[in-house]
Short mmCIF file of N, CA and C in Angstrom, two decimals:
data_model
loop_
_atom_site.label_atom_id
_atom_site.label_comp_id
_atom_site.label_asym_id
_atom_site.label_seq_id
_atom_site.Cartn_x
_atom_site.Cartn_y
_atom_site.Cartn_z
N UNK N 1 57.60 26.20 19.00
CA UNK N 1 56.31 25.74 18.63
C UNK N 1 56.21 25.69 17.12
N UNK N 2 55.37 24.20 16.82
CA UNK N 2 55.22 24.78 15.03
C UNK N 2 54.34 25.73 14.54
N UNK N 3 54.62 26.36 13.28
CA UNK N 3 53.98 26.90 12.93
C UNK N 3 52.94 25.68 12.31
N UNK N 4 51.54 26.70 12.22
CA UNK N 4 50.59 25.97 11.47
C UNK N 4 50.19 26.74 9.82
N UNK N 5 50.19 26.34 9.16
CA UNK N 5 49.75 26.77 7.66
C UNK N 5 48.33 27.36 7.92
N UNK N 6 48.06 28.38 7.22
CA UNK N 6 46.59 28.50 7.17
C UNK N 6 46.06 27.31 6.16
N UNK N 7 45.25 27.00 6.70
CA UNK N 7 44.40 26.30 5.35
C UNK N 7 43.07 27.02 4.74
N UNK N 8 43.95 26.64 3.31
CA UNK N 8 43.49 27.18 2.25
C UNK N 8 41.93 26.85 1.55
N UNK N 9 41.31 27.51 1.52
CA UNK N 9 40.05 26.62 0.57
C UNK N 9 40.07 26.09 -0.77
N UNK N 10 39.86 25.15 -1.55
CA UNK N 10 40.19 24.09 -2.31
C UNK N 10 39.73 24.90 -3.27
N UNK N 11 40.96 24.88 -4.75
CA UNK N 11 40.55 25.72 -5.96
C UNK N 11 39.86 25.83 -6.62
N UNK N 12 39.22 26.70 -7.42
CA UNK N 12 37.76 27.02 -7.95
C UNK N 12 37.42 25.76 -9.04
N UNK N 13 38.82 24.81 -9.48
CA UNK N 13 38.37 24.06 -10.50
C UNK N 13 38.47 22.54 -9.84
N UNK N 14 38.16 22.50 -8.32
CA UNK N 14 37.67 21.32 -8.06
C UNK N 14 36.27 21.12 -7.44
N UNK N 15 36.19 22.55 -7.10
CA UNK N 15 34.37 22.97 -6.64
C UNK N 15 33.40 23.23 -7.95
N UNK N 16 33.80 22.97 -9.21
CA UNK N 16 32.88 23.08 -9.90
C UNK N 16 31.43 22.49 -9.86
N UNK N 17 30.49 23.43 -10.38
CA UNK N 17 29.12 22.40 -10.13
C UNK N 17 28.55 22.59 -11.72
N UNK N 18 27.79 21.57 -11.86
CA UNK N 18 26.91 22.10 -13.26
C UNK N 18 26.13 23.26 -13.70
N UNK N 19 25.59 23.51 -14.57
CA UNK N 19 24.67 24.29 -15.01
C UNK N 19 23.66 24.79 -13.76
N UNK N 20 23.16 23.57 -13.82
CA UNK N 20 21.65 23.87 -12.25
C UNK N 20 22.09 23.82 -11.42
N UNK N 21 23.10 23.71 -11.01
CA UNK N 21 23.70 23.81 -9.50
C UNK N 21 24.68 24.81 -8.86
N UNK N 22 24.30 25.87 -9.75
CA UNK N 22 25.52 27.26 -9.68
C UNK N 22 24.82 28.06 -8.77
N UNK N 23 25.83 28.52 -7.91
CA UNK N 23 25.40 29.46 -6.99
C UNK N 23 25.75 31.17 -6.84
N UNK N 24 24.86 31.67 -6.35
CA UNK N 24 25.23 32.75 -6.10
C UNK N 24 26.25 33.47 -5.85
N UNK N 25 27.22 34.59 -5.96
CA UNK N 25 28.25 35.09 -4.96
C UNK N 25 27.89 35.48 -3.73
N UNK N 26 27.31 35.26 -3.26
CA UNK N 26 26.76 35.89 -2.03
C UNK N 26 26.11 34.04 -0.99
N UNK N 27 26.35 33.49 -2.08
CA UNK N 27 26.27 31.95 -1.40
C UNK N 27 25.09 31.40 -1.26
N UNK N 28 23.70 32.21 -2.11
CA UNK N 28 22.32 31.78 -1.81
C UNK N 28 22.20 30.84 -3.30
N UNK N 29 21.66 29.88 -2.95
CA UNK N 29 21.81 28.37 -3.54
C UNK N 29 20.46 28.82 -4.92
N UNK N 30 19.69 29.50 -4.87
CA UNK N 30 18.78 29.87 -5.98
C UNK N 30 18.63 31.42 -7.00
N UNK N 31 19.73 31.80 -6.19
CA UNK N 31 19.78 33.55 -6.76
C UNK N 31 20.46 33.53 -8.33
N UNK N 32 21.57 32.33 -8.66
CA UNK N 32 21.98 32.52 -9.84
C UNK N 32 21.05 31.34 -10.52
N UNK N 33 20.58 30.61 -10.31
CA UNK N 33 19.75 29.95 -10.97
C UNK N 33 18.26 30.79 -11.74
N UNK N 34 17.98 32.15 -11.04
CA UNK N 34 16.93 33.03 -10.94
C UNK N 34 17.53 33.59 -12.26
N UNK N 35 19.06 34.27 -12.34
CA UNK N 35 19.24 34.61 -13.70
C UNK N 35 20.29 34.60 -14.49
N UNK N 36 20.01 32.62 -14.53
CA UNK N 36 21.27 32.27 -15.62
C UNK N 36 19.85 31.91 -16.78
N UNK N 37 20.60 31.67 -17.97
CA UNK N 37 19.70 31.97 -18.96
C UNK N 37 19.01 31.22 -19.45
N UNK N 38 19.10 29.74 -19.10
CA UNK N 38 18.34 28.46 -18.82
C UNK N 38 16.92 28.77 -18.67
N UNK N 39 16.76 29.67 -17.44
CA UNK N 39 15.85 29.61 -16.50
C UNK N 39 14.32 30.08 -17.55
N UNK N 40 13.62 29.61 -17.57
CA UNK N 40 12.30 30.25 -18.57
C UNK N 40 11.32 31.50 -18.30
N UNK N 41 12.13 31.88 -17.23
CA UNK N 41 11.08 33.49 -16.93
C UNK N 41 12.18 34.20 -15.91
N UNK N 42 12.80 35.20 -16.05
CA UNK N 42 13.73 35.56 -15.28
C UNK N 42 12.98 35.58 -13.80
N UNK N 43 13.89 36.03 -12.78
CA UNK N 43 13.22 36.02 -11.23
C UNK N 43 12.25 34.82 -10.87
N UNK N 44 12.37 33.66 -11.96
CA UNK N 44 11.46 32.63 -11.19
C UNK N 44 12.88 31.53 -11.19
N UNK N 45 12.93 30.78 -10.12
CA UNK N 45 13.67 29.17 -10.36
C UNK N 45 12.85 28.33 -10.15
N UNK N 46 13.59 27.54 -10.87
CA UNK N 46 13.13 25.97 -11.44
C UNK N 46 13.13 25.49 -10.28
N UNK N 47 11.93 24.68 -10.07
CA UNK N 47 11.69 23.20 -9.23
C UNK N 47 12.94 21.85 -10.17
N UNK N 48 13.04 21.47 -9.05
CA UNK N 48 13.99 20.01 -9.61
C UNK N 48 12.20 19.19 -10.30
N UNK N 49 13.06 19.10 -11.51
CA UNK N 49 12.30 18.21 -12.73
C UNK N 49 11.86 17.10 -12.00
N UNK N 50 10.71 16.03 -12.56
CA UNK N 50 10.72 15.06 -12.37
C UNK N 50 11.59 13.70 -12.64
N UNK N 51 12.09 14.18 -13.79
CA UNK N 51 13.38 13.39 -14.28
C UNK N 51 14.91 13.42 -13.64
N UNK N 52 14.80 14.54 -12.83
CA UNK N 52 16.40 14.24 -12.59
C UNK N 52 16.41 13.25 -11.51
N UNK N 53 17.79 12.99 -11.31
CA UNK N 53 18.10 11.59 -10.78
C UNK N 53 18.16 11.90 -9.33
N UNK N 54 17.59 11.05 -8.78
CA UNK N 54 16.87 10.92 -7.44
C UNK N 54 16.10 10.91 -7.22
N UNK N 55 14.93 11.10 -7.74
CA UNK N 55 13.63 11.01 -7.90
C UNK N 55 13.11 9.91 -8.17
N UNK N 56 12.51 9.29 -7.10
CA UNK N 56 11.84 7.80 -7.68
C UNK N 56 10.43 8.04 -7.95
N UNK N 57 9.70 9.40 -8.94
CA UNK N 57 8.55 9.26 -9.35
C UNK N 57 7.97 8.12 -10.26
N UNK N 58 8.83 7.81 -11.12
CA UNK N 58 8.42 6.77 -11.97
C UNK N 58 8.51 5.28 -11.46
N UNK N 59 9.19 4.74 -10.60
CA UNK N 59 9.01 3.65 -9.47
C UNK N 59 8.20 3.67 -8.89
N UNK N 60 7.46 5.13 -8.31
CA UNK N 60 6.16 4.84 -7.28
C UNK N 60 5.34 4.60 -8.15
N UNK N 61 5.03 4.90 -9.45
CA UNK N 61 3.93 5.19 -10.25
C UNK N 61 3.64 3.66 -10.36
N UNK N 62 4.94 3.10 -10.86
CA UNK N 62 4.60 1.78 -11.61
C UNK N 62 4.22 0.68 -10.48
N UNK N 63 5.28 0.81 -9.03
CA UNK N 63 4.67 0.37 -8.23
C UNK N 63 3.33 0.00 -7.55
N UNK N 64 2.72 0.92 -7.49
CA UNK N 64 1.53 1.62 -6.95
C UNK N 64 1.13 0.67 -7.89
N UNK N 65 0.71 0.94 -9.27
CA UNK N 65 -0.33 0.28 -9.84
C UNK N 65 0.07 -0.97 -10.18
N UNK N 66 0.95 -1.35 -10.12
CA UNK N 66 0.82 -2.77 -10.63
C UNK N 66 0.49 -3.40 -8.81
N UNK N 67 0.54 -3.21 -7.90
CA UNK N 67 0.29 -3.94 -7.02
C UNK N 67 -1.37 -3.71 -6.75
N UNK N 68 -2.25 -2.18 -7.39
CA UNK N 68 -3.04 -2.33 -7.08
C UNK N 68 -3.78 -3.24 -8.40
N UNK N 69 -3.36 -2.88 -9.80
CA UNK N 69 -3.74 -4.44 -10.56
C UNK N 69 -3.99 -5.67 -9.80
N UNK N 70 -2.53 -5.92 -9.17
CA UNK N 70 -2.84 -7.47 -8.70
C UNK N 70 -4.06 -7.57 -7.20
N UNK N 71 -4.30 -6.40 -6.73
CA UNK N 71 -5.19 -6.80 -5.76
C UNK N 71 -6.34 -6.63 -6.72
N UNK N 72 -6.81 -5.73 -7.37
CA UNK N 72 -8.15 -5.89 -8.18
C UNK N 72 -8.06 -7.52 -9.07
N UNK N 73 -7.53 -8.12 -9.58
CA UNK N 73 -7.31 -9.14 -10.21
C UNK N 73 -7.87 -10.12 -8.77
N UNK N 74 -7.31 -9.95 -7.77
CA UNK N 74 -7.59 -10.94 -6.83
C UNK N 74 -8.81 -10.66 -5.98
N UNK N 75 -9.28 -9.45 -5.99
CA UNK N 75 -10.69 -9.24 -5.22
C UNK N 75 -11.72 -9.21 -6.63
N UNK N 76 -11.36 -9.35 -8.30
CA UNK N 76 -12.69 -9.76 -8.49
C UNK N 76 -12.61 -10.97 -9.06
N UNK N 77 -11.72 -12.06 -8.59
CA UNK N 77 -11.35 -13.62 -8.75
C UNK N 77 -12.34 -13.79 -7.22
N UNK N 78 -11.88 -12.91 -6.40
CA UNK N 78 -12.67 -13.43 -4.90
C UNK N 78 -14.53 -13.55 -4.97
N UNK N 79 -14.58 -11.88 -5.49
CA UNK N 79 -16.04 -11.51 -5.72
C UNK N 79 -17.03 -12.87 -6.51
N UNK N 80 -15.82 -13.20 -7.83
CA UNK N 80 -16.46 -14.28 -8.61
C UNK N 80 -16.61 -16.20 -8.31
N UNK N 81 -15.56 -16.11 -6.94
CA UNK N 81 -16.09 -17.40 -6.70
C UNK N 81 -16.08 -17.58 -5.05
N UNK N 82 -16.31 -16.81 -4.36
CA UNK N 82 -16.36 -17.03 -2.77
C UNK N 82 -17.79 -17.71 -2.07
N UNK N 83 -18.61 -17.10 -2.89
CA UNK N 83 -19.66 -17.96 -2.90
C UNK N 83 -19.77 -19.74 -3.09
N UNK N 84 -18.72 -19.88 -4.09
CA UNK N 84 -19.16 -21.46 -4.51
C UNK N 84 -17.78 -22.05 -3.32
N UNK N 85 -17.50 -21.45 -3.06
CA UNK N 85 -15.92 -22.04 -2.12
C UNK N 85 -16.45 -21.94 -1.00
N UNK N 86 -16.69 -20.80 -0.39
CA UNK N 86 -16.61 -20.86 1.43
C UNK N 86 -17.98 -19.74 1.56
N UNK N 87 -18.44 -19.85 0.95
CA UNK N 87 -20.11 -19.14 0.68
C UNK N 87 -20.72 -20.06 1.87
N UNK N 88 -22.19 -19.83 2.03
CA UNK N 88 -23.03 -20.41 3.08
C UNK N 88 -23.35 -22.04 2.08
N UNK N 89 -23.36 -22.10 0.88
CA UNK N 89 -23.72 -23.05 0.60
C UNK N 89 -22.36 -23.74 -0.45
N UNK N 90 -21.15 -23.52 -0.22
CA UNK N 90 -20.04 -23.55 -0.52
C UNK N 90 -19.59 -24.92 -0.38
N UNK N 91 -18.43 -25.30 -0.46
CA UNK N 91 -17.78 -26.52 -0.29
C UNK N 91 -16.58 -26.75 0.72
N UNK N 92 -16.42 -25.33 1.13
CA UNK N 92 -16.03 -25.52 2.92
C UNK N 92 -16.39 -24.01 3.24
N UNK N 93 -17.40 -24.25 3.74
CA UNK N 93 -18.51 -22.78 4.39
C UNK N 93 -17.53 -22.06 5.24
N UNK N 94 -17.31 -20.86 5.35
CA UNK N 94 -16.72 -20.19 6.48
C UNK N 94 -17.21 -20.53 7.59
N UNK N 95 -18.40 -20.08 7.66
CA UNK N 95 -19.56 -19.85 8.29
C UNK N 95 -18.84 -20.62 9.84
N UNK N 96 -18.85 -22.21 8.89
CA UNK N 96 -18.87 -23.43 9.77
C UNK N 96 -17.19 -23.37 10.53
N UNK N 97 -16.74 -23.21 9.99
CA UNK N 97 -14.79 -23.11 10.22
C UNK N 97 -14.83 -21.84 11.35
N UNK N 98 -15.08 -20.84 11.37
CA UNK N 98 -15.45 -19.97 12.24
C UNK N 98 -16.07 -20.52 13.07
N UNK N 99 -17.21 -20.58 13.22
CA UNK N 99 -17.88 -21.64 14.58
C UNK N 99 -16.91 -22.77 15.41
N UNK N 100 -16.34 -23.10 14.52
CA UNK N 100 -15.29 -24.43 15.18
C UNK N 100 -13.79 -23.86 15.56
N UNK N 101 -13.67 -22.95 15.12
CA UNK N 101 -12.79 -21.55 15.92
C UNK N 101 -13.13 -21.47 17.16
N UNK N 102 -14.44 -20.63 16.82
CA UNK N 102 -14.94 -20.39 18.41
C UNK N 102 -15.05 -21.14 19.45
N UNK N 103 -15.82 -22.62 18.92
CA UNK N 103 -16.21 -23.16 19.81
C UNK N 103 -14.91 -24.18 20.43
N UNK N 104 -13.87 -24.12 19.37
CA UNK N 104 -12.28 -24.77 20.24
C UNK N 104 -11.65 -23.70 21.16
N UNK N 105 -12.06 -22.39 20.80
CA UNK N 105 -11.60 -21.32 21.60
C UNK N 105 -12.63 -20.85 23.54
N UNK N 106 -13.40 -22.30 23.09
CA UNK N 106 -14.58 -22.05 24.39
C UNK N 106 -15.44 -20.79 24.37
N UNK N 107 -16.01 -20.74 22.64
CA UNK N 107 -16.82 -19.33 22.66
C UNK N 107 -16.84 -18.26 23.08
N UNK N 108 -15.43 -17.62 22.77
CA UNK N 108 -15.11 -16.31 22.81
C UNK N 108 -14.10 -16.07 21.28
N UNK N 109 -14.11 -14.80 20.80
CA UNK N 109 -13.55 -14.17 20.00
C UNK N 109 -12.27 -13.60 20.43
N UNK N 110 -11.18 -13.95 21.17
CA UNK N 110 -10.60 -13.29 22.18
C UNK N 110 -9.71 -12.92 20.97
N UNK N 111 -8.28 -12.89 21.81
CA UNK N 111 -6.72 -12.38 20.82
C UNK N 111 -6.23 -13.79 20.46
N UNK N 112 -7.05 -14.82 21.28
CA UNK N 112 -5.99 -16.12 20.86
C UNK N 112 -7.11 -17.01 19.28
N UNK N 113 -8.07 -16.08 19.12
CA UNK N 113 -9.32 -16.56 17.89
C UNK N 113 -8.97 -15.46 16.88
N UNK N 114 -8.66 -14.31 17.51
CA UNK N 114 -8.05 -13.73 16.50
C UNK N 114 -6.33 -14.01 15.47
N UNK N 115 -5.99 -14.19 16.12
CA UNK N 115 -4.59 -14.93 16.01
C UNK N 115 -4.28 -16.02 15.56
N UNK N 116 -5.69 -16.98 15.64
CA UNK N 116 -5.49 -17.75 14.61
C UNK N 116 -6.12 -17.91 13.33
N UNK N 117 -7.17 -17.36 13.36
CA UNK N 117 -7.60 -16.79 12.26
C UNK N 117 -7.72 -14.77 11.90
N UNK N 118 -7.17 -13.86 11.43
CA UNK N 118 -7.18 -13.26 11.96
C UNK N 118 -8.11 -12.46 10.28
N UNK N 119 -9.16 -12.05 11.09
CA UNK N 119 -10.30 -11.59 9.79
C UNK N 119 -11.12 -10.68 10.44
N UNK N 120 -11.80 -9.80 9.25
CA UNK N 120 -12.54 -8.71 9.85
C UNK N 120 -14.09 -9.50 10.06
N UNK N 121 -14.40 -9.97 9.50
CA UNK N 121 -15.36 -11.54 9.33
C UNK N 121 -16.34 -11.48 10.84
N UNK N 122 -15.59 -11.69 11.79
CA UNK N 122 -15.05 -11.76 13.39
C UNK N 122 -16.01 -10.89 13.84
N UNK N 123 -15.63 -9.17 13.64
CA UNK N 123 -16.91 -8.92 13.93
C UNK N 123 -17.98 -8.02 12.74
N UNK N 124 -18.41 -8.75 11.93
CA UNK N 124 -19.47 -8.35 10.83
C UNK N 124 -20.29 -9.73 11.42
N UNK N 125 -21.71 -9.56 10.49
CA UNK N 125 -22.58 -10.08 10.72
C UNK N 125 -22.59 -11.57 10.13
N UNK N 126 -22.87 -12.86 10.91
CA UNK N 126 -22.98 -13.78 10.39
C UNK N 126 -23.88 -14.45 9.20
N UNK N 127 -24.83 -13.92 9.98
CA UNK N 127 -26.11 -14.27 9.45
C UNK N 127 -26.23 -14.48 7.64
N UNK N 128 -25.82 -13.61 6.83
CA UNK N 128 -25.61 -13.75 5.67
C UNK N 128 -24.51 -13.94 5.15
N UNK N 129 -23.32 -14.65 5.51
CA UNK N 129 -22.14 -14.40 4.67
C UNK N 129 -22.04 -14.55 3.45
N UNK N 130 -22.79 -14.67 2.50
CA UNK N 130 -22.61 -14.68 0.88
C UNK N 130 -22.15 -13.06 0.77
N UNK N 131 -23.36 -12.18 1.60
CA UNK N 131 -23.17 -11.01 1.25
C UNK N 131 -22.19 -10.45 1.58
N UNK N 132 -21.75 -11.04 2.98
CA UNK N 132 -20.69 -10.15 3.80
C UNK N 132 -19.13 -10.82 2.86
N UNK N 133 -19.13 -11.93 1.90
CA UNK N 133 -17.86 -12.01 1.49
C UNK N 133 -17.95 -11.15 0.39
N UNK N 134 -19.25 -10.86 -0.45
CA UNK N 134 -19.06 -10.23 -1.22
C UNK N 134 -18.61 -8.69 -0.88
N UNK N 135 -19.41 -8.02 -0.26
CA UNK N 135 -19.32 -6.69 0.58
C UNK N 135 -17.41 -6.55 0.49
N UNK N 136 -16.98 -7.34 0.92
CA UNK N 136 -15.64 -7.41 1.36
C UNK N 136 -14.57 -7.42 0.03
N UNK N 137 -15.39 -8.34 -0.57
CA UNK N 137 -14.29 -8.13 -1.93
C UNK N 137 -15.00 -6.81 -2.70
N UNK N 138 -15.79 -6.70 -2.52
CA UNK N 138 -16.04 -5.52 -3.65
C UNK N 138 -15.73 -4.14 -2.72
N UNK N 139 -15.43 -4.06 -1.61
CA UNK N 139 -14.86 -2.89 -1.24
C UNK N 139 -13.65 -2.62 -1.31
N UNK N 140 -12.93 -4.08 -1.38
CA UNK N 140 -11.52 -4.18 -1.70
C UNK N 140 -10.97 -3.77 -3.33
N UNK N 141 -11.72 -4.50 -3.99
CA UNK N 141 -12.20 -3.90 -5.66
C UNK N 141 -11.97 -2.36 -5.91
N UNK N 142 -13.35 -1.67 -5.41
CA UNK N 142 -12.86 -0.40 -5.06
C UNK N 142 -11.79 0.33 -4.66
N UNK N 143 -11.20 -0.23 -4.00
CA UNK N 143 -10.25 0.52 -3.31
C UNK N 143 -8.75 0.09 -4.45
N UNK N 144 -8.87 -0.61 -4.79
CA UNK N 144 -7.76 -1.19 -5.72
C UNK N 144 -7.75 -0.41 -7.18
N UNK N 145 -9.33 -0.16 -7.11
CA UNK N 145 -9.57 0.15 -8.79
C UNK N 145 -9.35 2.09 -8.55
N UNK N 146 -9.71 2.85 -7.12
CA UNK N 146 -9.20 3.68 -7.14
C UNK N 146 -7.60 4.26 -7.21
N UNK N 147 -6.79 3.21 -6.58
CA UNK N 147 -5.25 3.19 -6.35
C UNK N 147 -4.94 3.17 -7.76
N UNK N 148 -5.44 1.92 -8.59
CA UNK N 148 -5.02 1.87 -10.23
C UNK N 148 -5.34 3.04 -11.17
N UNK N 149 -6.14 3.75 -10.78
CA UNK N 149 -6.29 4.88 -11.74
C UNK N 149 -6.07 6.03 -11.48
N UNK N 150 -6.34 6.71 -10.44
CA UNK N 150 -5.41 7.45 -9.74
C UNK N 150 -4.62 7.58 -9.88
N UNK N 151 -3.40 6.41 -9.21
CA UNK N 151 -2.09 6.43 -8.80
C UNK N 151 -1.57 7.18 -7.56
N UNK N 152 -2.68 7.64 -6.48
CA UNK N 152 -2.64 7.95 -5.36
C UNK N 152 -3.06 6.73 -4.32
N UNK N 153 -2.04 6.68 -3.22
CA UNK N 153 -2.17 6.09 -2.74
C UNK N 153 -1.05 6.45 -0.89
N UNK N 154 -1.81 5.69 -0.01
CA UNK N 154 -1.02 6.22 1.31
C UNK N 154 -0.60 4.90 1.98
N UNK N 155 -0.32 5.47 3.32
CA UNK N 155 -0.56 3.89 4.09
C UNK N 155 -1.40 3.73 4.70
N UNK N 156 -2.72 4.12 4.86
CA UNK N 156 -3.98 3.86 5.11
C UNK N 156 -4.51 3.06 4.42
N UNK N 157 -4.79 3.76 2.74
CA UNK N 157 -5.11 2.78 2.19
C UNK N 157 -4.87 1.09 1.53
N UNK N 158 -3.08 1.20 1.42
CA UNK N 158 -2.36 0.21 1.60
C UNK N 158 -3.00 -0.53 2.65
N UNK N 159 -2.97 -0.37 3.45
CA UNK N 159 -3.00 -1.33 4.44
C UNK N 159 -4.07 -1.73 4.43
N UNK N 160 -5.30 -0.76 3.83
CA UNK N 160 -6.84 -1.48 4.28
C UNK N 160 -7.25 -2.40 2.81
N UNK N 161 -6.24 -2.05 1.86
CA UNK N 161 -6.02 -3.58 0.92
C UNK N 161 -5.73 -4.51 1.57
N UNK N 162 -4.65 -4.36 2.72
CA UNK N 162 -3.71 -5.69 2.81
C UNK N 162 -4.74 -6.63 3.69
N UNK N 163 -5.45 -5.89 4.83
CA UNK N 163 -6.23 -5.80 5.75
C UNK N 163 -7.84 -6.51 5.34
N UNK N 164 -8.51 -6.12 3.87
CA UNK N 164 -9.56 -6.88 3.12
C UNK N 164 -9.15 -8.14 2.70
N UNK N 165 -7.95 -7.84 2.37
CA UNK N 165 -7.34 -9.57 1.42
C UNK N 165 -7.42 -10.45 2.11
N UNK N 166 -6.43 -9.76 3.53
CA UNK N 166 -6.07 -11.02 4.19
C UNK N 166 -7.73 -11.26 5.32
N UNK N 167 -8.63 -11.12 5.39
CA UNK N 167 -9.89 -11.13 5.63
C UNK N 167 -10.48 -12.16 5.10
N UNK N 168 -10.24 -11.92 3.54
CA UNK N 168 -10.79 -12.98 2.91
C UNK N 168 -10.11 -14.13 2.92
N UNK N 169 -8.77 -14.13 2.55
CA UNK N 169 -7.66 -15.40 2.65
C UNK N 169 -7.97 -16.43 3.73
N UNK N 170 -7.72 -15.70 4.84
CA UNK N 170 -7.57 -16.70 6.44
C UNK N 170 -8.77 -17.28 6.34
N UNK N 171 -9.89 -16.76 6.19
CA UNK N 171 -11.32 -17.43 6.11
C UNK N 171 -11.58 -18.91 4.77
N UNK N 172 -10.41 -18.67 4.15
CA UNK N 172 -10.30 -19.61 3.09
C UNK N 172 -10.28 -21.19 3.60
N UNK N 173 -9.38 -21.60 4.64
CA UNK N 173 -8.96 -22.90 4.79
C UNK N 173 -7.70 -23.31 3.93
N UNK N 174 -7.89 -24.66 3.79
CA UNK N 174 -6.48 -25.34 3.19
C UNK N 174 -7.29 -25.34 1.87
#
């Protein structure tokens, strides 16, 4: 039978790690970090920085706000002319495009009226839509102008941007 070699564990100068990444003798991953001399208060370790690499803090940041820029840019472009476009007294009324939704859909709001136009519009109140487009962009506004200054943001609120926009959009026409 052959013999088998023990195998050996690989020499101390190919397991090297850096400064912040030295470990204990005893193999606990924060005990020599607690008191190598780096550290700024003995018995405490360092959190990984925001800067070290892997960290995409500075991508979400810039992300985040420049997309909520561009929705505030576009809900108070909306706020400032939805009225003269697809307002009640507009130059292609929602109002009316909705009705002719419905009434090709045989006056129901079903999944196949939603689907082709697909807006929160649908079920808010008709009766005034100047207000209800405004209502819509300026909650969208809000919500954009909180994301931009902040810089908090989830997928709730994401989405109930994406969710106002496209509200207003589909109701647009050609």
């Amino acid at each position: 039978m052959l013999a088998v070699p023990d195998m050996a564990a690989p020499s101390a100068g190919l397991r090297q790690r850096g400064p912040g990444r030295a470990r204990a003798p005893d193999g606990a991953p924060g005990a020599a970090l607690a008191a190598s001399p780096e550290s700024p208060e003995p018995g405490l370790g360092t959190a990984a920085s925001p800067l070290s690499p892997g960290t995409f803090w500075l991508t979400r940041i810039v992300l985040l706000r420049s997309i909520a820029f561009l929705y505030s840019v576009a809900f108070l472009v909306a706020f400032e002319q939805n009225k003269q476009l697809i307002g009640e007294k507009g130059l292609l009324p929602c109002k009316l495009y909705l009705q002719d939704i419905k009434k090709y859909f045989k006056g129901k709001v079903g999944l196949d009226a939603l689907s082709y136009a697909p807006t929160l519009i649908w079920f808010l109140d008709w009766s005034a839509m100047d207000s209800t487009l405004d209502c819509l962009a300026l909650a969208g506004l809000a919500l954009a102008a909180f994301v931009l200054l902040t810089g908090c943001a989830n997928m709730v609120l994401m989405s109930l941007l994406w969710l106002l926009y496209l509200s207003l959009v589909n109701v647009g026409q050609i």
